[in-house]
PDB file of C-alpha atoms in Angstrom:
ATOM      1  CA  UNK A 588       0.000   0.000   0.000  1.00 43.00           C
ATOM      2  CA  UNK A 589       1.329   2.754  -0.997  1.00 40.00           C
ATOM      3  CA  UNK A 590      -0.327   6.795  -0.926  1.00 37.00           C
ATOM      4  CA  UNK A 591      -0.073   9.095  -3.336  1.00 37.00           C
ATOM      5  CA  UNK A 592      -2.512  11.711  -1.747  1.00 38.00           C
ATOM      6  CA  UNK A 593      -0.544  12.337   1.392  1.00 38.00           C
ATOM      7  CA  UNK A 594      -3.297  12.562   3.454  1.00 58.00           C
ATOM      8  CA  UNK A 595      -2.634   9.322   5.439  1.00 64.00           C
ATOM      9  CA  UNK A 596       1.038   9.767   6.460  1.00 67.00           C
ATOM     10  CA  UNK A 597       2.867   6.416   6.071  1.00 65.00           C
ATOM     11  CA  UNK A 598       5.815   7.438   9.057  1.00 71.00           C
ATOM     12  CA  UNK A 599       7.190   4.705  10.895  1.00 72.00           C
ATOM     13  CA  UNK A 600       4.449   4.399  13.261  1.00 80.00           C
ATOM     14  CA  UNK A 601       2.145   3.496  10.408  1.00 77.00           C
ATOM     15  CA  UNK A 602       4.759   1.194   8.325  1.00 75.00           C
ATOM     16  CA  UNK A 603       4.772  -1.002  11.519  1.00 83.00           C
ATOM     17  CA  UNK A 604       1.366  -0.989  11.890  1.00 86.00           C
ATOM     18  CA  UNK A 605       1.294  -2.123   7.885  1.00 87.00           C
ATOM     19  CA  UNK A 606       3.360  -4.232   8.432  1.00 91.00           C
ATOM     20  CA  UNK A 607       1.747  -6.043  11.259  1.00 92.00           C
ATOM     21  CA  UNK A 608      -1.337  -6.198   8.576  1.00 94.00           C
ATOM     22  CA  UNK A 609       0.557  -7.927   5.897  1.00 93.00           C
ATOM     23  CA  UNK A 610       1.579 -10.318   8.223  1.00 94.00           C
ATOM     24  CA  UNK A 611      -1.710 -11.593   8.696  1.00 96.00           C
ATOM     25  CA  UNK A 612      -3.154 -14.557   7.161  1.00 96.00           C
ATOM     26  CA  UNK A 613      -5.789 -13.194   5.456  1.00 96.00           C
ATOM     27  CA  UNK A 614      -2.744 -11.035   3.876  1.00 95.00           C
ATOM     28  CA  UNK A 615      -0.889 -13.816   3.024  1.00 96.00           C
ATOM     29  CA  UNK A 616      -3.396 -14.890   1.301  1.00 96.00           C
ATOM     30  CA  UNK A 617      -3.665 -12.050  -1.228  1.00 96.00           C
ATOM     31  CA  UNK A 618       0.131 -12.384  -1.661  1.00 97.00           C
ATOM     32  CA  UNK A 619      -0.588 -16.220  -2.646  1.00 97.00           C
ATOM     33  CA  UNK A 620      -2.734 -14.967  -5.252  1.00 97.00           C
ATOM     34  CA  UNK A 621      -0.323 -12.051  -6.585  1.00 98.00           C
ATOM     35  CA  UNK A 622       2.403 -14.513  -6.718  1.00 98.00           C
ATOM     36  CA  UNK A 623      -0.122 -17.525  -7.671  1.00 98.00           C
ATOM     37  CA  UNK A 624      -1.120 -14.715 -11.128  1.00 98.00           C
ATOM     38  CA  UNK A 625       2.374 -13.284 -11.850  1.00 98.00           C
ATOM     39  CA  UNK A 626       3.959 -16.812 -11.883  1.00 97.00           C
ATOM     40  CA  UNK A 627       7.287 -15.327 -11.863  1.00 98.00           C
ATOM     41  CA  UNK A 628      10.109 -17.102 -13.300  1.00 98.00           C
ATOM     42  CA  UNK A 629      13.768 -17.556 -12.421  1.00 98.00           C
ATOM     43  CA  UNK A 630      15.756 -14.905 -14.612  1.00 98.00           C
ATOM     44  CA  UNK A 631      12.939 -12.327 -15.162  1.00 98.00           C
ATOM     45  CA  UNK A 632      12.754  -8.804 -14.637  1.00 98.00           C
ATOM     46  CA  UNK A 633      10.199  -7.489 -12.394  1.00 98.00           C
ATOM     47  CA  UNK A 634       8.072  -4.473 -10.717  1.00 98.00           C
ATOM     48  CA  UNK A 635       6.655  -4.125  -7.579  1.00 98.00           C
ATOM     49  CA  UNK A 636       5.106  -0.969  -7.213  1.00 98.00           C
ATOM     50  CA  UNK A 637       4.074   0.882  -4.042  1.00 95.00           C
ATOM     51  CA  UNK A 638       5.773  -2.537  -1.846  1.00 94.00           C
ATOM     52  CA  UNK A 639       4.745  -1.171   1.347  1.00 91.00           C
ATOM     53  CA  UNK A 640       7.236  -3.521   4.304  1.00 92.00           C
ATOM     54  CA  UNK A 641       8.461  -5.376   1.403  1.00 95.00           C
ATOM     55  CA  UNK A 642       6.641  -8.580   1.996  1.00 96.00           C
ATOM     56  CA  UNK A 643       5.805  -9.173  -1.352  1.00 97.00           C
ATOM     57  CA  UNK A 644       8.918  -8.054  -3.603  1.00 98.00           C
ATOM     58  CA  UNK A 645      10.725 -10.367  -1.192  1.00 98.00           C
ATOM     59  CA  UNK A 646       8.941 -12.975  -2.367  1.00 98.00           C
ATOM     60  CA  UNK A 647       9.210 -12.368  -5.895  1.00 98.00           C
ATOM     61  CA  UNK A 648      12.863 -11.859  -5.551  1.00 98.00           C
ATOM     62  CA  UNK A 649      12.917 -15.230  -4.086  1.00 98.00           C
ATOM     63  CA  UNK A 650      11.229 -16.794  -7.396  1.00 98.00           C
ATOM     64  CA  UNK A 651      12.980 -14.475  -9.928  1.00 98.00           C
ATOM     65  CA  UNK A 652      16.606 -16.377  -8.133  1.00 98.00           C
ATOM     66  CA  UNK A 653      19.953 -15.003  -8.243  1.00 97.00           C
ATOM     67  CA  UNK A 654      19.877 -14.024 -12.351  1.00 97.00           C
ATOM     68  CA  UNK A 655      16.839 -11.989 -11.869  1.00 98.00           C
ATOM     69  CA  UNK A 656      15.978  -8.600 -10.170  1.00 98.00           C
ATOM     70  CA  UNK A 657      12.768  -7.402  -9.032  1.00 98.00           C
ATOM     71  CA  UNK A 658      12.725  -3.500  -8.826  1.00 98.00           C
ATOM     72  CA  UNK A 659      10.571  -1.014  -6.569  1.00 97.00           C
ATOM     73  CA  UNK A 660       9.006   2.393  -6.330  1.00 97.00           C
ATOM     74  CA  UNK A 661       7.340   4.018  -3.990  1.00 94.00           C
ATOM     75  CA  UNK A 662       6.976   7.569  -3.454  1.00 91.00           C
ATOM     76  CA  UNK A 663       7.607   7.210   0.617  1.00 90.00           C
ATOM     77  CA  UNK A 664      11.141   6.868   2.001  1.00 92.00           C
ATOM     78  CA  UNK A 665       9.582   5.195   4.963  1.00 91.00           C
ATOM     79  CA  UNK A 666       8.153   2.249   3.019  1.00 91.00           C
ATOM     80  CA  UNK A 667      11.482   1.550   0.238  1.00 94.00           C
ATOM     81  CA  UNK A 668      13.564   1.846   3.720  1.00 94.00           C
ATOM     82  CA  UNK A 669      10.935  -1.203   5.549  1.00 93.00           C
ATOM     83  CA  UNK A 670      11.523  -3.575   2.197  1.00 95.00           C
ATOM     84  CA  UNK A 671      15.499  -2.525   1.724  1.00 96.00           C
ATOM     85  CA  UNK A 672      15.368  -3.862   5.420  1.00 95.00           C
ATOM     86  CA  UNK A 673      13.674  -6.944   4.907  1.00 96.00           C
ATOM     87  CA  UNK A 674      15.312  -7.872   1.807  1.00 97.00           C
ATOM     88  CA  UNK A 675      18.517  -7.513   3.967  1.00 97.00           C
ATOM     89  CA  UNK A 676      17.369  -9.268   6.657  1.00 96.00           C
ATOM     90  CA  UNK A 677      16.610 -12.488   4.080  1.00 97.00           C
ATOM     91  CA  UNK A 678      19.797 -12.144   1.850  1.00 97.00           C
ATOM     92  CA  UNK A 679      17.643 -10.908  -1.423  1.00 97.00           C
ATOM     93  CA  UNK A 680      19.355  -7.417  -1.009  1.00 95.00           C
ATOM     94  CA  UNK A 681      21.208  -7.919  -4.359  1.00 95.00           C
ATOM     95  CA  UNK A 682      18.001  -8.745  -6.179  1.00 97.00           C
ATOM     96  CA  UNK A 683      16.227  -5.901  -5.449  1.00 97.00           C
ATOM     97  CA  UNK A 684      16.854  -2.290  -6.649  1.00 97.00           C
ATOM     98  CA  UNK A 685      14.938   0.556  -4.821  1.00 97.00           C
ATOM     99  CA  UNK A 686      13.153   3.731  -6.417  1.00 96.00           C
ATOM    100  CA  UNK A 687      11.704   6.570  -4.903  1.00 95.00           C
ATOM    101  CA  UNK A 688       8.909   7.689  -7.503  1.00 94.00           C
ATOM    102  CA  UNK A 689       5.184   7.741  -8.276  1.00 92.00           C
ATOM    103  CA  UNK A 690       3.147   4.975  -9.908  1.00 95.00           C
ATOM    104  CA  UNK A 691       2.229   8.267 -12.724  1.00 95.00           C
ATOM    105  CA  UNK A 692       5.931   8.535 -13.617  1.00 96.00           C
ATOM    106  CA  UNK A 693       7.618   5.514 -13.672  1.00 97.00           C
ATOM    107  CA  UNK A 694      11.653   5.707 -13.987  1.00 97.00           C
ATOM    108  CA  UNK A 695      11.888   2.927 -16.351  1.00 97.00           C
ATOM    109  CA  UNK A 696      12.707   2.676 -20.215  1.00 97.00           C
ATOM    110  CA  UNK A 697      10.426   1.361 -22.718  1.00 98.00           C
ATOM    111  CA  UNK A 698       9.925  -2.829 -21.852  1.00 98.00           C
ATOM    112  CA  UNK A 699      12.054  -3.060 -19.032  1.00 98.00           C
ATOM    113  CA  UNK A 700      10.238  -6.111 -17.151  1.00 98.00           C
ATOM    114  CA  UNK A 701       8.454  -9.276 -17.699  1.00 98.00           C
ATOM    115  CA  UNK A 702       5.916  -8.498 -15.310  1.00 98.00           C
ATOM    116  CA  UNK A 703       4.737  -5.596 -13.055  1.00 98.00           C
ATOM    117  CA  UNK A 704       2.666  -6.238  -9.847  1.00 98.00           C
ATOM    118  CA  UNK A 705       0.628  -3.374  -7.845  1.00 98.00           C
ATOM    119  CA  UNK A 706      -0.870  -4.460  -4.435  1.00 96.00           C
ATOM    120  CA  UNK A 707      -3.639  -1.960  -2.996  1.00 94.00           C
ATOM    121  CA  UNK A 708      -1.568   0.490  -4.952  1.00 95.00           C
ATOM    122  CA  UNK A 709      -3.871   2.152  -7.649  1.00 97.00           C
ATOM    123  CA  UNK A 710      -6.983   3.247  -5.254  1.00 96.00           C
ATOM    124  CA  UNK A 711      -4.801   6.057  -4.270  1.00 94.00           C
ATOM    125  CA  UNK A 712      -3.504   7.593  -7.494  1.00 95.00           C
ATOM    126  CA  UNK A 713      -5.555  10.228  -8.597  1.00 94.00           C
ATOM    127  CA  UNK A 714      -4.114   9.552 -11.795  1.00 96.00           C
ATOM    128  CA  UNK A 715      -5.093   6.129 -12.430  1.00 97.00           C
ATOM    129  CA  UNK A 716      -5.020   6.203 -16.667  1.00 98.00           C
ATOM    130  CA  UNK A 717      -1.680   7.780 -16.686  1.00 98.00           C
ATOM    131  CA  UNK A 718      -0.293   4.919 -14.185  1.00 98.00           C
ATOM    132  CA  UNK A 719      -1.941   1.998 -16.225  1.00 98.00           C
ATOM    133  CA  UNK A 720      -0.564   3.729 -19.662  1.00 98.00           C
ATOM    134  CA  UNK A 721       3.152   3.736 -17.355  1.00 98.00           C
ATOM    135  CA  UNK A 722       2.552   0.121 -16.960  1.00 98.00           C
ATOM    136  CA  UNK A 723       2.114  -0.869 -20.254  1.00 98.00           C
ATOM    137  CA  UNK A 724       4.690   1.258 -21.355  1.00 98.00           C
ATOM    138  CA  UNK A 725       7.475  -0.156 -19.376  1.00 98.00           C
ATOM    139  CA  UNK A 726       6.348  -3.940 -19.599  1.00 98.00           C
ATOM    140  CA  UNK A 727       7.770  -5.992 -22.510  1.00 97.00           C
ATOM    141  CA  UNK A 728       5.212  -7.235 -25.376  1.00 97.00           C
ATOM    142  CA  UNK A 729       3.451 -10.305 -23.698  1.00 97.00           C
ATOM    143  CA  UNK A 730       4.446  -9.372 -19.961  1.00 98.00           C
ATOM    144  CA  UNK A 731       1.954  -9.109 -17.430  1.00 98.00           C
ATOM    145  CA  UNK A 732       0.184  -6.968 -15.208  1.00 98.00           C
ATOM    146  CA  UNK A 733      -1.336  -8.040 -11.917  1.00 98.00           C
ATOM    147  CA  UNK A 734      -3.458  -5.628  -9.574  1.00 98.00           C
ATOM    148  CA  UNK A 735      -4.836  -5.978  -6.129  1.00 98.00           C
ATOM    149  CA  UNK A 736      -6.922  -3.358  -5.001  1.00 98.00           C
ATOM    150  CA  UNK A 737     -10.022  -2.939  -2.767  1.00 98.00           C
ATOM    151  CA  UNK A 738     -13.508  -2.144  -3.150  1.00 98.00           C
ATOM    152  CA  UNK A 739     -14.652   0.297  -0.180  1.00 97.00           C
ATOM    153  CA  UNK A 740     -17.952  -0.542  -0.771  1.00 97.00           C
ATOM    154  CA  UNK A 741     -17.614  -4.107   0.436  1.00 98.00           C
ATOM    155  CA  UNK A 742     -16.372  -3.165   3.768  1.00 98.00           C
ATOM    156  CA  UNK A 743     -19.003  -4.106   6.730  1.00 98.00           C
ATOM    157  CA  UNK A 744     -18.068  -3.864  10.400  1.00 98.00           C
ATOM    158  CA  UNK A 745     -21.129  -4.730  12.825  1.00 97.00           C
ATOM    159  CA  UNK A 746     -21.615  -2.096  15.594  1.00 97.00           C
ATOM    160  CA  UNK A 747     -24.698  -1.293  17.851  1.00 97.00           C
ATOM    161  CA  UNK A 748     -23.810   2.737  16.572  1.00 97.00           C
ATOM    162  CA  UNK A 749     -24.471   2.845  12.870  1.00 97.00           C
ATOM    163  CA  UNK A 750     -24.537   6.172  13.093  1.00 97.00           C
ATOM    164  CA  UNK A 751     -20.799   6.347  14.273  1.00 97.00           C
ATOM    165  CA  UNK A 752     -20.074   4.003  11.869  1.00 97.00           C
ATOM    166  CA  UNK A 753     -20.913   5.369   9.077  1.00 96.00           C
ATOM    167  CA  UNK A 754     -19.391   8.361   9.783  1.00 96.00           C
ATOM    168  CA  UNK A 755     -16.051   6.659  10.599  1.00 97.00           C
ATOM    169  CA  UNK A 756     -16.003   5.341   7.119  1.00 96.00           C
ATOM    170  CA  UNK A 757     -16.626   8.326   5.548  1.00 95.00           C
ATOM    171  CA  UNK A 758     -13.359   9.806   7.534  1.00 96.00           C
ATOM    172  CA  UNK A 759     -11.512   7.078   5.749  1.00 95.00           C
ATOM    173  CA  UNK A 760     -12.683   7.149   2.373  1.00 95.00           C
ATOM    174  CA  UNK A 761     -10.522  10.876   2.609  1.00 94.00           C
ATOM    175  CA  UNK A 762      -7.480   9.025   2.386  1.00 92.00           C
ATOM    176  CA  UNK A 763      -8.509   7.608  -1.345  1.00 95.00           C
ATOM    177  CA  UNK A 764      -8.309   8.972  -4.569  1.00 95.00           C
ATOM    178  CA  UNK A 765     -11.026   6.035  -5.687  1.00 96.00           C
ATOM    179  CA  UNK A 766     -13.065   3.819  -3.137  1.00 95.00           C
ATOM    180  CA  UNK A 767     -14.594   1.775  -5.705  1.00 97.00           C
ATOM    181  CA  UNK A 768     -11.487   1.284  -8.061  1.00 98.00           C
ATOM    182  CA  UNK A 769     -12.450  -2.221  -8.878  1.00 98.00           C
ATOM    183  CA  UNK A 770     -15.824  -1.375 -10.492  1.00 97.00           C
ATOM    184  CA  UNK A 771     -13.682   0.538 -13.156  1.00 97.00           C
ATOM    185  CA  UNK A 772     -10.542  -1.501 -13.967  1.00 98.00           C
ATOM    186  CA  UNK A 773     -11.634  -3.773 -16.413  1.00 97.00           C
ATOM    187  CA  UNK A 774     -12.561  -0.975 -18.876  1.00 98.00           C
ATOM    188  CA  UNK A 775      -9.833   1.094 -18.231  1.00 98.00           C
ATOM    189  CA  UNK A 776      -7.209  -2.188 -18.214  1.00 98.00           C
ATOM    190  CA  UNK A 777      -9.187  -2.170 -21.948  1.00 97.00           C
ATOM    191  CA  UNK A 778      -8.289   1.427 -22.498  1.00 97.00           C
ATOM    192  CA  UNK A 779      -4.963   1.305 -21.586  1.00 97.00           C
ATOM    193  CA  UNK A 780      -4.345  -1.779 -24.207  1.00 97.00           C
ATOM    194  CA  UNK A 781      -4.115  -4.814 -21.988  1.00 97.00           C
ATOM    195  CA  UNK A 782      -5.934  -8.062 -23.171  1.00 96.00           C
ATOM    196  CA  UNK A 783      -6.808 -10.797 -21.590  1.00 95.00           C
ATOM    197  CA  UNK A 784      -8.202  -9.276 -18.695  1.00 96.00           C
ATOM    198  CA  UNK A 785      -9.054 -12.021 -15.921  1.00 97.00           C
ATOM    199  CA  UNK A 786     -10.556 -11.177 -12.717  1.00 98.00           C
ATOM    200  CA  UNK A 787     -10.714 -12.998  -9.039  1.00 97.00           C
ATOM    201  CA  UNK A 788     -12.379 -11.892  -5.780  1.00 98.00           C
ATOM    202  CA  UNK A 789      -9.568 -12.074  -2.450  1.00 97.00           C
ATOM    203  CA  UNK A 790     -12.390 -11.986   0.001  1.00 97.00           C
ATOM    204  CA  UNK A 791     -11.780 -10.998   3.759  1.00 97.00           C
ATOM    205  CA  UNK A 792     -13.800 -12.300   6.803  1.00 97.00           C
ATOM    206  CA  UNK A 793     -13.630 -12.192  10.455  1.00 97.00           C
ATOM    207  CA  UNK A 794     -15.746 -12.933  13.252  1.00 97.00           C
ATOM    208  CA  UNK A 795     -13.290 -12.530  16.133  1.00 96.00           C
ATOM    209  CA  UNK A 796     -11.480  -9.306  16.563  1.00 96.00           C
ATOM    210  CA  UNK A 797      -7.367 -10.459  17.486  1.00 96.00           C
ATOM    211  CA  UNK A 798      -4.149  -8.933  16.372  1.00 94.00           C
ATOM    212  CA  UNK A 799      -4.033 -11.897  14.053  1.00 96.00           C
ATOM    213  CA  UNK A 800      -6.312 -10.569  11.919  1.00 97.00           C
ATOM    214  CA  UNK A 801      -7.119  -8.412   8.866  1.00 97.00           C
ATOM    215  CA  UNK A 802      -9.451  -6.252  10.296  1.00 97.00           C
ATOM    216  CA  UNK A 803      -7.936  -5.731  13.338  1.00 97.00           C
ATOM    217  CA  UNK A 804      -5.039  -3.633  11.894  1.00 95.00           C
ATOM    218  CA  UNK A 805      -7.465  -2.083   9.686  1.00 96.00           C
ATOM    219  CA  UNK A 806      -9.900  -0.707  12.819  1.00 97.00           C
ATOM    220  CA  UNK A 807      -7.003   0.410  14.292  1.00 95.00           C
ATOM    221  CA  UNK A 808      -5.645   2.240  11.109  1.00 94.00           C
ATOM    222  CA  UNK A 809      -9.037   4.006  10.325  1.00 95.00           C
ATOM    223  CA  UNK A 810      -9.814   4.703  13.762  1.00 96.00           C
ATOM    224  CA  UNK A 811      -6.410   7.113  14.135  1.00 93.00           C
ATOM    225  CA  UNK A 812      -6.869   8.666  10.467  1.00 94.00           C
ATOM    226  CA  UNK A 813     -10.849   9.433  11.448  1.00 95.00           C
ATOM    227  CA  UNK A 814      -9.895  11.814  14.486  1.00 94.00           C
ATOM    228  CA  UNK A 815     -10.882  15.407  13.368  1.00 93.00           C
ATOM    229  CA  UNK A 816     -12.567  14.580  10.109  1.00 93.00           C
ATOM    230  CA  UNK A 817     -15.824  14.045   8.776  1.00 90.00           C
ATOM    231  CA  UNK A 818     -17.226  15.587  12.150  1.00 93.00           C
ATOM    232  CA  UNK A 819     -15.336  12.422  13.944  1.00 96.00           C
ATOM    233  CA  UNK A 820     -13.802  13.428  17.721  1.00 96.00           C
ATOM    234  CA  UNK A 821     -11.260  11.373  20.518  1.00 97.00           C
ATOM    235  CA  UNK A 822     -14.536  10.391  22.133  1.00 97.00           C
ATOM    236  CA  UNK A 823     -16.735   9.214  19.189  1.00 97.00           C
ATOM    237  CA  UNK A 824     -13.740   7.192  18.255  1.00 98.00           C
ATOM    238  CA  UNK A 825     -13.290   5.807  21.962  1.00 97.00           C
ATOM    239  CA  UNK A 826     -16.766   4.847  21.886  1.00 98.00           C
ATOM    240  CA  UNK A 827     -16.547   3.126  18.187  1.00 98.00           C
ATOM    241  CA  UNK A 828     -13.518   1.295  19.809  1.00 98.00           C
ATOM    242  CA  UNK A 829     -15.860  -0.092  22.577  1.00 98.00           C
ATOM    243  CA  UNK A 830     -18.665  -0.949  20.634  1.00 98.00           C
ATOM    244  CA  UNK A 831     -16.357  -3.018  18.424  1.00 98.00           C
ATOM    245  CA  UNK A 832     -14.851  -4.476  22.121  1.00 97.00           C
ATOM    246  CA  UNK A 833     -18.495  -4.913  22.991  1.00 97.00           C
ATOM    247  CA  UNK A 834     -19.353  -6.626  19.944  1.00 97.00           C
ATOM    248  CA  UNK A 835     -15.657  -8.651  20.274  1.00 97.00           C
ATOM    249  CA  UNK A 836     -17.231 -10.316  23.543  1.00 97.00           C
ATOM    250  CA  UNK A 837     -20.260 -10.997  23.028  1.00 96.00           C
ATOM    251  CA  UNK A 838     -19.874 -13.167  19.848  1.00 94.00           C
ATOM    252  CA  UNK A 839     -21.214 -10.121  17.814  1.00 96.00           C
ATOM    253  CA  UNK A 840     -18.137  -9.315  15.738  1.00 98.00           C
ATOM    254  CA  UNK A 841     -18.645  -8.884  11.953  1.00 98.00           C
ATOM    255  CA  UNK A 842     -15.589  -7.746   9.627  1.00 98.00           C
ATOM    256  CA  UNK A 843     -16.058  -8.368   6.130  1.00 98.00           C
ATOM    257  CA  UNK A 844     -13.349  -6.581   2.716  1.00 98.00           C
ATOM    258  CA  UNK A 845     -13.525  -7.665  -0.635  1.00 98.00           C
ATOM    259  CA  UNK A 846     -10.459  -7.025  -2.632  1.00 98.00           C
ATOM    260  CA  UNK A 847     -10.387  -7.965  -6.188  1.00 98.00           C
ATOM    261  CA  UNK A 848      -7.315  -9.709  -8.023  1.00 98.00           C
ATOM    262  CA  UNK A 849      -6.564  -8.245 -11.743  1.00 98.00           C
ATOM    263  CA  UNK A 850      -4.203  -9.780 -14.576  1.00 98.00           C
ATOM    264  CA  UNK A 851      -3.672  -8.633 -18.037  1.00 98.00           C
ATOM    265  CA  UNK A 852      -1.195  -9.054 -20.350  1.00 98.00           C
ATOM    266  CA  UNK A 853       0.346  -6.334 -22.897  1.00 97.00           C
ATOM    267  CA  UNK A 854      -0.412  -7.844 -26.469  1.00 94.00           C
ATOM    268  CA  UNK A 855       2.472  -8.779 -28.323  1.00 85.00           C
ATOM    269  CA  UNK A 856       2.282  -7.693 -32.025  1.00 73.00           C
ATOM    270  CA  UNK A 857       4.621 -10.616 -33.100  1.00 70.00           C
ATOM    271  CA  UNK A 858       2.437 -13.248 -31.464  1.00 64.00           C
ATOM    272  CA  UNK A 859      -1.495 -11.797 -31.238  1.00 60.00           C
ATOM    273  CA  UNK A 860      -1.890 -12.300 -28.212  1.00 61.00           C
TER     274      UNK A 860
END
């Protein structure tokens, strides 16, 4: 996950929370998937954009081996500094090159990789055309293109306060350039010249409320980024926080996400497909 509206600040504090998400299972899941669609090959040339702690390029660096390299951008310090980290931590350090950039701009030439991979990365470019056109641009002819991002639409959490609830969503949805991305992407993956467009729903669902958990990070993220907006204060965001507690212990919990799983190819002229 990776911001490029600024208005949720990914400092340290946050990247450890993030990464405490991603380290979930329902996250690993979604990463099976990513890595399950790009199908990455020893020797290949990859991009990871927007890596967040680095969980995933990691694990495409892994795949790629020692004659491949997977490169990153993100347009946060804090988040290339969490994967350069990990990647040092598990030896892949000299498979993965770091960029600081946008997902709008990429600092690549013309068919630089075999396949490029954004994770919860395009809901928060405002400009989403320009970033799929980037894509295309720097993939070869017949790489690929996978995309993870979430519908906001989806998201359910059970409280008593609806009310509060509702509001406390809308706080969040300030941090987005587009809640309901997923709707959108198949036509503009068309637009942007991809074929062979193939979608998959990464569904998340809870019905206890642990630190193992998706949703768990997530409450935690939204309820800091809601203080002061949308009409939100410290004390309706202490009482959300209960009511979730409340609902926690008496069996009551409800967390449901749907993300959505997107792979295309670039067409290659030589081939047809």
């Amino acid at each position: 996950m990776a911001t490029q509206q600024g208005t949720l600040t990914f400092d340290v504090e946050v990247g450890r929370k993030l990464e405490a998400i991603y380290a979930t299972p329902d996250a690993v899941t979604r990463r099976r998937a990513a890595l399950d669609a790009v199908q990455a090959q020893p020797g290949e040339n990859g991009l990871d954009i927007g890596p967040g702690p680095g969980f995933l390029a990691c694990e495409l660096a892994r795949q790629v081996g020692p004659t491949g390299r997977v490169a990153t951008v993100d347009n946060n310090p804090t988040m290339l500094a969490m994967t350069q980290q990990r990647a040092l931590d598990q030896g892949l350090s000299d498979r993965i090159d770091l960029h600081q950039s946008d997902a709008a701009t990429l600092p690549f030439p013309d068919g630089a990789f075999d396949f490029v991979v954004a994770s919860q990365v395009y809901e928060y470019v405002a400009g989403i055309e320009q970033a799929l056109a980037e894509a295309w641009r720097v993939l070869r002819p017949g790489g690929r293109l996978v995309i993870i991002d979430t519908d906001w639409d989806t998201l359910v959490i059970h409280a008593d306060d609806v009310e509060l609830t509702a509001r406390i969503n809308r706080a969040w949805d300030e941090h987005l350039a587009h809640r309901t991305l997923p709707q959108r992407l198949p036509s503009l993956l068309s637009q942007a010249g991809f074929k062979g467009t193939v979608a998959r729903l990464v569904p998340v669902l809870s019905t206890e409320h642990h630190a193992d958990t998706y949703g768990y990070g997530l409450i935690g993220l939204m309820a800091n980024f809601a203080r002061g907006r949308a009409g939100v204060d410290d004390r309706d965001v202490d009482s959300w926080l209960a009511d979730i507690d409340r609902q926690n212990a008496g069996r009551g919990y409800f967390f449901s996400l749907n993300q959505y799983l997107f792979s295309a190819t670039r067409p290659d002229a030589r081939t047809g497909i």
